[in-house]
C-alpha positions as a Markdown table, in Angstrom:
| # | Residue | x | y | z |
|---|---|---|---|---|
| 1 | Met | -20.2 | 101.4 | -119.6 |
| 2 | Lys | -21.4 | 102.9 | -122.9 |
| 3 | Thr | -23.4 | 105.4 | -120.8 |
| 4 | Leu | -20.3 | 106.5 | -118.9 |
| 5 | Val | -18.4 | 107.0 | -122.2 |
| 6 | Phe | -21.2 | 109.1 | -123.7 |
| 7 | Leu | -21.6 | 111.3 | -120.6 |
| 8 | Ser | -17.9 | 111.8 | -120.3 |
| 9 | Ile | -17.8 | 113.1 | -123.9 |
| 10 | Val | -20.8 | 115.3 | -123.3 |
| 11 | Ala | -19.0 | 116.7 | -120.2 |
| 12 | Leu | -16.1 | 117.8 | -122.4 |
| 13 | Ser | -18.3 | 119.4 | -125.1 |
| 14 | Ser | -17.6 | 123.0 | -123.8 |
| 15 | Ala | -13.9 | 122.4 | -123.2 |
| 16 | Lys | -11.0 | 123.6 | -125.3 |
| 17 | Pro | -10.9 | 121.8 | -128.7 |
| 18 | Ser | -7.4 | 120.6 | -128.1 |
| 19 | Leu | -8.3 | 119.0 | -124.7 |
| 20 | Glu | -11.5 | 117.4 | -126.1 |
| 21 | Lys | -9.5 | 115.9 | -129.0 |
| 22 | Glu | -6.8 | 114.6 | -126.6 |
| 23 | Phe | -9.4 | 113.1 | -124.3 |
| 24 | Leu | -11.2 | 111.3 | -127.1 |
| 25 | His | -7.9 | 109.9 | -128.4 |
| 26 | Phe | -6.8 | 108.8 | -125.0 |
| 27 | Leu | -10.3 | 107.2 | -124.3 |
| 28 | Ala | -10.2 | 105.3 | -127.6 |
| 29 | Glu | -6.6 | 104.1 | -127.1 |
| 30 | Arg | -6.6 | 103.2 | -123.4 |
| 31 | Asp | -10.3 | 103.0 | -122.3 |
| 32 | Ile | -9.3 | 104.7 | -119.0 |
| 33 | Leu | -12.8 | 105.6 | -117.9 |
| 34 | Leu | -14.0 | 102.1 | -118.5 |
| 35 | Gln | -11.5 | 100.5 | -116.1 |
| 36 | Asp | -11.4 | 99.9 | -112.4 |
| 37 | Pro | -8.7 | 101.1 | -110.1 |
| 38 | Pro | -6.4 | 98.2 | -109.0 |
| 39 | Gln | -6.5 | 96.8 | -105.5 |
| 40 | Asn | -2.7 | 96.8 | -105.4 |
| 41 | Thr | -1.3 | 100.1 | -106.5 |
| 42 | Thr | 2.3 | 98.7 | -106.7 |
| 43 | Asp | 1.5 | 96.6 | -109.8 |
| 44 | Ile | -0.3 | 97.9 | -112.9 |
| 45 | Ser | 0.6 | 95.0 | -115.1 |
| 46 | Gln | -3.0 | 93.9 | -115.2 |
| 47 | Pro | -5.8 | 96.0 | -116.8 |
| 48 | Glu | -7.3 | 98.5 | -114.4 |
| 49 | Gln | -11.0 | 98.9 | -114.1 |
| 50 | Ile | -13.3 | 101.4 | -112.5 |
| 51 | Ser | -16.5 | 100.1 | -110.9 |
| 52 | Thr | -19.6 | 101.6 | -112.6 |
| 53 | Ala | -22.0 | 100.4 | -109.9 |
| 54 | Ala | -24.7 | 102.9 | -108.9 |
| 55 | Pro | -23.4 | 105.4 | -106.3 |
| 56 | Arg | -24.5 | 105.0 | -102.7 |
| 57 | Ala | -25.9 | 107.8 | -100.6 |
| 58 | Asp | -22.6 | 108.4 | -98.9 |
| 59 | Asp | -21.0 | 109.1 | -102.2 |
| 60 | Arg | -22.8 | 112.4 | -102.3 |
| 61 | Phe | -23.8 | 112.2 | -105.9 |
| 62 | Phe | -27.1 | 113.9 | -105.0 |
| 63 | Thr | -25.2 | 117.2 | -104.8 |
| 64 | Cys | -23.1 | 119.0 | -107.3 |
| 65 | Pro | -20.9 | 122.1 | -106.9 |
| 66 | Leu | -22.3 | 125.4 | -107.8 |
| 67 | Lys | -21.6 | 126.4 | -111.4 |
| 68 | Cys | -20.6 | 122.8 | -112.3 |
| 69 | Val | -22.3 | 120.0 | -114.2 |
| 70 | Cys | -22.2 | 116.5 | -112.8 |
| 71 | Gln | -22.9 | 113.4 | -114.9 |
| 72 | Val | -22.4 | 110.0 | -113.3 |
| 73 | Arg | -18.7 | 110.2 | -112.3 |
| 74 | Val | -17.7 | 113.2 | -114.4 |
| 75 | Val | -17.7 | 116.7 | -112.9 |
| 76 | Gln | -17.3 | 119.6 | -115.3 |
| 77 | Cys | -16.5 | 123.0 | -113.8 |
| 78 | Ser | -14.8 | 124.6 | -116.8 |
| 79 | Asp | -15.3 | 128.3 | -117.7 |
| 80 | Ala | -17.1 | 129.0 | -114.5 |
| 81 | Gly | -15.0 | 131.9 | -113.1 |
| 82 | Leu | -13.9 | 129.8 | -110.1 |
| 83 | Thr | -11.1 | 131.2 | -107.9 |
| 84 | Ser | -10.6 | 128.0 | -106.0 |
| 85 | Val | -11.4 | 124.3 | -106.2 |
| 86 | Pro | -15.1 | 123.6 | -105.2 |
| 87 | Ala | -15.4 | 122.1 | -101.7 |
| 88 | Asp | -18.4 | 119.8 | -102.4 |
| 89 | Ile | -17.1 | 117.6 | -105.3 |
| 90 | Pro | -18.8 | 114.2 | -105.2 |
| 91 | Lys | -16.5 | 111.6 | -103.6 |
| 92 | Gly | -16.8 | 109.0 | -106.4 |
| 93 | Thr | -15.7 | 111.5 | -109.1 |
| 94 | Val | -13.5 | 109.9 | -111.8 |
| 95 | Met | -12.9 | 112.9 | -114.1 |
| 96 | Leu | -12.7 | 116.5 | -112.8 |
| 97 | Asp | -12.6 | 119.4 | -115.3 |
| 98 | Leu | -11.5 | 122.7 | -113.8 |
| 99 | Gln | -9.9 | 124.3 | -116.8 |
| 100 | Asn | -10.4 | 127.9 | -118.0 |
| 101 | Asn | -10.9 | 129.4 | -114.5 |
| 102 | Lys | -9.1 | 131.8 | -112.2 |
| 103 | Ile | -7.7 | 129.3 | -109.7 |
| 104 | Lys | -4.4 | 130.5 | -108.2 |
| 105 | Glu | -3.6 | 127.7 | -105.7 |
| 106 | Ile | -4.2 | 124.1 | -105.1 |
| 107 | Lys | -4.4 | 123.7 | -101.3 |
| 108 | Glu | -3.7 | 120.7 | -99.1 |
| 109 | Gly | -7.3 | 119.7 | -98.6 |
| 110 | Asp | -8.7 | 120.6 | -102.0 |
| 111 | Leu | -8.6 | 117.0 | -103.4 |
| 112 | Lys | -8.6 | 115.0 | -100.2 |
| 113 | Asn | -12.1 | 113.5 | -100.7 |
| 114 | Leu | -11.5 | 112.2 | -104.2 |
| 115 | Pro | -9.8 | 108.8 | -103.9 |
| 116 | Ser | -11.2 | 107.5 | -107.2 |
| 117 | Leu | -10.0 | 110.4 | -109.3 |
| 118 | Tyr | -8.4 | 109.3 | -112.6 |
| 119 | Ala | -8.3 | 112.5 | -114.7 |
| 120 | Leu | -7.7 | 116.1 | -113.5 |
| 121 | Tyr | -7.8 | 119.0 | -115.9 |
| 122 | Leu | -6.5 | 122.3 | -114.5 |
| 123 | Val | -5.5 | 123.8 | -117.9 |
| 124 | Asn | -5.5 | 127.6 | -118.3 |
| 125 | Asn | -5.8 | 128.9 | -114.7 |
| 126 | Arg | -3.5 | 131.1 | -112.7 |
| 127 | Ile | -1.9 | 128.5 | -110.5 |
| 128 | Thr | 1.4 | 129.5 | -108.9 |
| 129 | Lys | 1.4 | 127.0 | -106.1 |
| 130 | Ile | 0.4 | 123.4 | -105.4 |
| 131 | His | 0.7 | 122.2 | -101.8 |
| 132 | Pro | 3.2 | 119.3 | -101.4 |
| 133 | Lys | 0.4 | 117.2 | -99.8 |
| 134 | Ala | -2.4 | 118.1 | -102.3 |
| 135 | Phe | -2.3 | 114.7 | -104.0 |
| 136 | Arg | -1.7 | 112.6 | -100.9 |
| 137 | Ser | -5.0 | 110.8 | -100.9 |
| 138 | Ile | -5.2 | 110.3 | -104.7 |
| 139 | Lys | -3.8 | 106.8 | -105.5 |
| 140 | His | -5.2 | 106.2 | -109.0 |
| 141 | Leu | -4.7 | 109.5 | -110.9 |
| 142 | Lys | -3.5 | 108.8 | -114.4 |
| 143 | Leu | -4.0 | 112.0 | -116.3 |
| 144 | Leu | -2.9 | 115.4 | -114.9 |
| 145 | Tyr | -3.1 | 118.4 | -117.1 |
| 146 | Leu | -1.5 | 121.6 | -115.7 |
| 147 | Ser | -0.8 | 123.4 | -119.0 |
| 148 | Trp | -1.1 | 127.2 | -119.3 |
| 149 | Asn | -0.6 | 128.2 | -115.7 |
| 150 | Leu | 2.1 | 130.1 | -113.7 |
| 151 | Leu | 3.9 | 127.4 | -111.9 |
| 152 | Pro | 7.6 | 128.3 | -111.2 |
| 153 | Gln | 8.7 | 124.7 | -110.8 |
| 154 | Ile | 7.4 | 121.1 | -111.1 |
| 155 | Pro | 5.2 | 120.4 | -108.2 |
| 156 | Thr | 6.6 | 118.1 | -105.5 |
| 157 | Asn | 5.0 | 114.8 | -104.5 |
| 158 | Leu | 3.1 | 114.3 | -107.7 |
| 159 | Pro | 1.0 | 111.0 | -107.8 |
| 160 | Thr | 3.3 | 108.1 | -108.7 |
| 161 | Ser | 0.4 | 106.5 | -110.5 |
| 162 | Leu | 0.5 | 109.0 | -113.4 |
| 163 | Leu | 0.6 | 107.8 | -117.0 |
| 164 | Glu | 0.4 | 111.3 | -118.5 |
| 165 | Leu | 1.6 | 114.7 | -117.3 |
| 166 | Arg | 1.2 | 117.9 | -119.2 |
| 167 | Ile | 2.7 | 120.9 | -117.7 |
| 168 | Asp | 3.6 | 123.0 | -120.7 |
| 169 | Asp | 3.5 | 126.8 | -120.9 |
| 170 | Asn | 4.3 | 127.6 | -117.3 |
| 171 | Lys | 7.2 | 129.4 | -115.8 |
| 172 | Ile | 9.5 | 126.4 | -115.0 |
| 173 | Lys | 13.1 | 127.4 | -115.1 |
| 174 | Lys | 14.7 | 124.3 | -113.8 |
| 175 | Ile | 14.0 | 120.5 | -113.8 |
| 176 | Gln | 15.5 | 119.5 | -110.4 |
| 177 | Lys | 16.9 | 116.2 | -109.3 |
| 178 | Gly | 14.1 | 114.0 | -108.2 |
| 179 | Ser | 11.4 | 116.0 | -109.9 |
| 180 | Phe | 9.7 | 112.8 | -111.1 |
| 181 | Lys | 10.6 | 110.6 | -108.1 |
| 182 | Gly | 8.7 | 107.3 | -108.0 |
| 183 | Met | 6.8 | 107.9 | -111.3 |
| 184 | Lys | 7.8 | 104.6 | -112.8 |
| 185 | Phe | 4.6 | 104.3 | -114.8 |
| 186 | Leu | 4.8 | 107.7 | -116.6 |
| 187 | His | 4.4 | 107.3 | -120.3 |
| 188 | Val | 3.8 | 110.8 | -121.6 |
| 189 | Leu | 5.5 | 114.1 | -120.6 |
| 190 | Glu | 4.6 | 117.4 | -122.2 |
| 191 | Ile | 6.8 | 120.2 | -120.8 |
| 192 | Ser | 7.0 | 122.6 | -123.7 |
| 193 | Gly | 6.9 | 126.4 | -123.6 |
| 194 | Asn | 8.9 | 126.7 | -120.3 |
| 195 | Pro | 12.0 | 128.9 | -120.0 |
| 196 | Phe | 14.7 | 126.3 | -119.1 |
| 197 | Asp | 17.9 | 125.6 | -120.9 |
| 198 | Thr | 19.6 | 122.2 | -121.4 |
| 199 | Thr | 21.9 | 122.9 | -118.4 |
| 200 | Asp | 18.8 | 123.5 | -116.2 |
| 201 | Ile | 17.9 | 119.8 | -116.5 |
| 202 | Glu | 19.8 | 118.4 | -113.4 |
| 203 | Pro | 21.3 | 114.9 | -113.4 |
| 204 | Gly | 18.9 | 112.6 | -111.7 |
| 205 | Ala | 15.8 | 114.5 | -112.7 |
| 206 | Phe | 14.4 | 111.4 | -114.3 |
| 207 | Asp | 15.7 | 108.8 | -111.9 |
| 208 | Gly | 13.2 | 106.0 | -111.5 |
| 209 | Val | 11.2 | 106.9 | -114.6 |
| 210 | Leu | 11.2 | 103.5 | -116.4 |
| 211 | Arg | 8.4 | 103.6 | -119.1 |
| 212 | Leu | 8.5 | 107.2 | -120.5 |
| 213 | Ile | 8.2 | 106.9 | -124.3 |
| 214 | Tyr | 7.1 | 110.4 | -125.3 |
| 215 | Ile | 8.6 | 113.7 | -124.4 |
| 216 | Arg | 7.9 | 117.1 | -125.8 |
| 217 | Met | 10.3 | 119.9 | -124.9 |
| 218 | Ser | 9.4 | 122.3 | -127.7 |
| 219 | Glu | 9.1 | 126.1 | -127.8 |
| 220 | Gly | 11.6 | 126.7 | -125.1 |
| 221 | Lys | 15.2 | 127.8 | -124.6 |
| 222 | Leu | 17.2 | 124.6 | -125.2 |
| 223 | Ser | 20.6 | 125.3 | -126.6 |
| 224 | Ser | 21.6 | 121.7 | -127.2 |
| 225 | Val | 20.1 | 118.2 | -127.1 |
| 226 | Pro | 19.5 | 117.0 | -123.5 |
| 227 | Lys | 21.7 | 113.9 | -122.8 |
| 228 | Asn | 20.1 | 112.8 | -119.5 |
| 229 | Leu | 16.6 | 111.9 | -120.5 |
| 230 | Pro | 15.2 | 108.4 | -120.1 |
| 231 | Ser | 16.9 | 106.0 | -122.4 |
| 232 | Asn | 13.7 | 104.1 | -123.6 |
| 233 | Leu | 12.2 | 107.1 | -125.4 |
| 234 | Tyr | 10.1 | 106.3 | -128.5 |
| 235 | Glu | 9.4 | 109.9 | -129.5 |
| 236 | Leu | 11.4 | 113.0 | -128.8 |
| 237 | Asn | 10.3 | 116.5 | -129.8 |
| 238 | Leu | 12.8 | 119.4 | -129.4 |
| 239 | Asp | 11.4 | 121.7 | -132.1 |
| 240 | His | 11.3 | 125.5 | -131.8 |
| 241 | Asn | 14.3 | 125.8 | -129.6 |
| 242 | Arg | 17.8 | 127.3 | -129.9 |
| 243 | Ile | 19.8 | 124.3 | -130.8 |
| 244 | Ser | 22.7 | 125.2 | -133.1 |
| 245 | Ser | 24.5 | 121.9 | -133.6 |
| 246 | Ile | 24.1 | 118.2 | -133.2 |
| 247 | Glu | 27.1 | 116.5 | -131.6 |
| 248 | Arg | 28.2 | 112.9 | -132.1 |
| 249 | Glu | 27.2 | 111.8 | -128.6 |
| 250 | Asp | 23.8 | 113.6 | -128.4 |
| 251 | Phe | 21.7 | 110.5 | -129.2 |
| 252 | Arg | 23.9 | 107.8 | -127.8 |
| 253 | Arg | 21.5 | 106.7 | -125.1 |
| 254 | Tyr | 18.3 | 107.0 | -127.2 |
| 255 | Lys | 18.5 | 103.8 | -129.3 |
| 256 | Asp | 14.8 | 103.1 | -129.3 |
| 257 | Leu | 13.8 | 106.4 | -130.9 |
| 258 | Tyr | 11.1 | 106.0 | -133.6 |
| 259 | Arg | 10.4 | 109.7 | -134.2 |
| 260 | Leu | 12.7 | 112.7 | -133.8 |
| 261 | Asp | 11.7 | 116.4 | -134.2 |
| 262 | Leu | 14.5 | 119.0 | -134.4 |
| 263 | Ser | 12.6 | 121.4 | -136.7 |
| 264 | Tyr | 12.7 | 125.2 | -136.3 |
| 265 | Asn | 16.0 | 125.4 | -134.5 |
| 266 | Gln | 19.3 | 127.1 | -135.6 |
| 267 | Ile | 21.1 | 123.9 | -136.6 |
| 268 | Lys | 24.1 | 124.5 | -138.9 |
| 269 | Lys | 26.2 | 121.5 | -138.1 |
| 270 | Ile | 25.4 | 117.8 | -137.7 |
| 271 | Glu | 28.5 | 115.7 | -136.8 |
| 272 | Asn | 29.1 | 112.6 | -138.8 |
| 273 | Gly | 27.8 | 109.5 | -137.0 |
| 274 | Ser | 25.5 | 111.5 | -134.7 |
| 275 | Leu | 22.4 | 109.7 | -136.1 |
| 276 | Ala | 24.0 | 106.3 | -136.3 |
| 277 | Tyr | 22.9 | 105.6 | -132.7 |
| 278 | Leu | 19.2 | 105.6 | -133.8 |
| 279 | Pro | 18.8 | 102.3 | -135.8 |
| 280 | Asn | 15.1 | 102.2 | -135.4 |
| 281 | Leu | 14.3 | 105.7 | -136.5 |
| 282 | Arg | 11.4 | 106.1 | -138.9 |
| 283 | Gln | 10.9 | 109.8 | -139.1 |
| 284 | Ile | 13.2 | 112.9 | -138.8 |
| 285 | His | 12.2 | 116.5 | -138.8 |
| 286 | Leu | 15.1 | 118.8 | -139.6 |
| 287 | Glu | 13.1 | 121.4 | -141.6 |
| 288 | Asn | 13.6 | 125.2 | -141.0 |
| 289 | Asn | 17.2 | 125.1 | -139.9 |
| 290 | Ala | 20.5 | 126.1 | -141.5 |
| 291 | Val | 21.7 | 122.7 | -142.5 |
| 292 | Lys | 24.1 | 122.9 | -145.5 |
| 293 | Lys | 24.2 | 119.2 | -146.5 |
| 294 | Val | 22.3 | 116.0 | -146.0 |
| 295 | Pro | 23.4 | 114.4 | -142.7 |
| 296 | Ala | 26.0 | 111.7 | -143.4 |
| 297 | Ser | 24.4 | 109.1 | -141.2 |
| 298 | Val | 21.0 | 109.2 | -143.0 |
| 299 | Arg | 21.8 | 106.6 | -145.6 |
| 300 | Asn | 22.7 | 104.1 | -142.9 |
| 301 | Leu | 19.3 | 104.3 | -141.2 |
| 302 | Lys | 17.7 | 101.2 | -142.7 |
| 303 | Tyr | 14.2 | 101.8 | -141.4 |
| 304 | Leu | 13.9 | 105.6 | -142.0 |
| 305 | Gln | 10.9 | 106.4 | -144.1 |
| 306 | Thr | 10.2 | 110.1 | -143.8 |
| 307 | Leu | 12.9 | 112.8 | -143.9 |
| 308 | Tyr | 12.0 | 116.5 | -143.7 |
| 309 | Leu | 14.8 | 118.8 | -144.9 |
| 310 | His | 12.9 | 121.7 | -146.5 |
| 311 | Asn | 13.8 | 125.3 | -145.8 |
| 312 | Asn | 17.5 | 124.8 | -145.1 |
| 313 | Asn | 20.8 | 125.8 | -147.0 |
| 314 | Ile | 21.4 | 122.5 | -148.9 |
| 315 | Ser | 23.1 | 123.4 | -152.2 |
| 316 | Lys | 24.1 | 119.9 | -153.4 |
| 317 | Ile | 22.8 | 116.4 | -153.4 |
| 318 | Glu | 25.2 | 113.5 | -153.8 |
| 319 | Val | 24.2 | 110.2 | -155.3 |
| 320 | Asp | 24.7 | 108.3 | -152.0 |
| 321 | Asp | 23.2 | 110.9 | -149.6 |
| 322 | Phe | 19.9 | 109.1 | -149.0 |
| 323 | Cys | 20.5 | 105.5 | -150.1 |
| 324 | Pro | 23.0 | 102.8 | -148.9 |
| 325 | Lys | 25.6 | 101.6 | -151.4 |
| 326 | Glu | 25.0 | 98.5 | -153.5 |
| 327 | Leu | 26.3 | 96.0 | -151.0 |
| 328 | Glu | 24.2 | 97.4 | -148.2 |
| 329 | Ile | 20.4 | 96.9 | -147.8 |
| 330 | Lys | 17.7 | 99.4 | -146.8 |
| 331 | Lys | 14.9 | 97.5 | -145.0 |
| 332 | Leu | 12.2 | 100.1 | -145.8 |
| 333 | His | 12.0 | 102.5 | -148.7 |
| 334 | Tyr | 11.4 | 106.2 | -148.1 |
| 335 | Ser | 7.7 | 107.3 | -148.4 |
| 336 | Gly | 8.7 | 111.0 | -148.4 |
| 337 | Ile | 11.7 | 113.3 | -148.6 |
| 338 | Ser | 11.1 | 117.1 | -148.6 |
| 339 | Leu | 13.8 | 119.3 | -150.1 |
| 340 | Tyr | 12.0 | 122.4 | -151.2 |
| 341 | Gly | 13.2 | 125.8 | -150.0 |
| 342 | Asn | 16.8 | 124.8 | -150.5 |
| 343 | Pro | 19.3 | 126.4 | -153.0 |
| 344 | Val | 19.9 | 123.0 | -154.6 |
| 345 | Lys | 19.7 | 122.9 | -158.4 |
| 346 | His | 17.3 | 120.1 | -158.9 |
| 347 | Trp | 18.4 | 119.5 | -162.6 |
| 348 | Glu | 21.9 | 118.6 | -161.3 |
| 349 | Ile | 20.6 | 115.9 | -159.0 |
| 350 | Gln | 21.3 | 112.4 | -160.4 |
| 351 | Pro | 18.1 | 110.3 | -160.6 |
| 352 | Ala | 19.9 | 107.4 | -158.8 |
| 353 | Ser | 20.1 | 109.6 | -155.7 |
| 354 | Phe | 16.5 | 108.7 | -155.0 |
| 355 | Arg | 16.7 | 105.0 | -155.9 |
| 356 | Cys | 15.4 | 103.9 | -152.5 |
| 357 | Val | 12.3 | 106.1 | -152.6 |
| 358 | Ser | 9.0 | 104.4 | -153.2 |
| 359 | Gly | 6.5 | 106.1 | -155.5 |
| 360 | Ala | 6.8 | 108.9 | -158.1 |
| 361 | His | 5.7 | 111.5 | -155.6 |
| 362 | Gly | 8.0 | 110.6 | -152.8 |
| 363 | Val | 10.4 | 113.5 | -153.3 |
| 364 | Gln | 9.4 | 117.2 | -153.0 |
| 365 | Leu | 11.9 | 119.5 | -154.5 |
| 366 | Gly | 9.9 | 122.6 | -155.4 |
| 367 | Asn | 11.6 | 125.8 | -156.4 |
| 368 | Phe | 14.2 | 127.7 | -154.4 |
| 369 | Lys | 13.1 | 131.3 | -153.8 |
| 370 | Lys | 15.3 | 133.9 | -152.2 |
């Protein structure tokens, strides 16, 4: 098993730094490549394992596609100038790296002989089309990276076994109803850098998605907070969009949120009580907006530890803006509050305003510069 891990890392050594870092992190956290595929694909409650037995002759591990490097069950074909998926990929391949090529299409039969595939990297190609039956024979795929391509929509019939899907920086203009049909094990979705607005997320788009805990919809054209995402989200990233206000009902269904990123938007107004639906929130990013005052609900978030408010238009800090009143209890003290880049006069702030901040360096005020 140690040999498999080592060779997997070596196979990624020429890949993009971001992908290599993500792969190492995923490997350390989940040990995906050390596990065997389950016999029953309808139940993944038990740890999955991949057999590391020596390949048989009929596994075709004695051949390797031209311009690729094959190590045990890892096939690396990145930066090879490929215009299509190689036809002679070994049948027992667990990880296939095809990033940084010139592939335009994934055809119906391109992946048909890869039943053991766990991770497929197609980052930075020119893919505009994926055949609806391209993933038909792949039953154990967990990682699918389609970032930096030209896909106009989310591919249909994606493997329902996926744990992580990255499809950022494509040309997706709409998330249609049923886009993630049957993907009840999906944990991570990265769909940033696509030109869809909030109204382009159709009702029912996430029906059946039961375990999604991380979504990133950054660097897009969202004009408001989406209200029909899965309710069990743990982390929601909506930074670098066009959101101008936070309405009272925006976060009503996201009561499990731990981290929320709304930075680099155009937010001017945050309605009172809009954050009160997030009792478990630990971290909020509201920096680089046009907020004029500390959100009223902040002081009632008993577990909030980090609050980023720098580079806004806050001109005054009230004594109870951050901390609950005397009869109420804050379970965790702040470890950091950033307020620099605001027109607030720091000498007018009462010291009691930060009474629930731990440490002398927990507040960053800086100097306001026009």
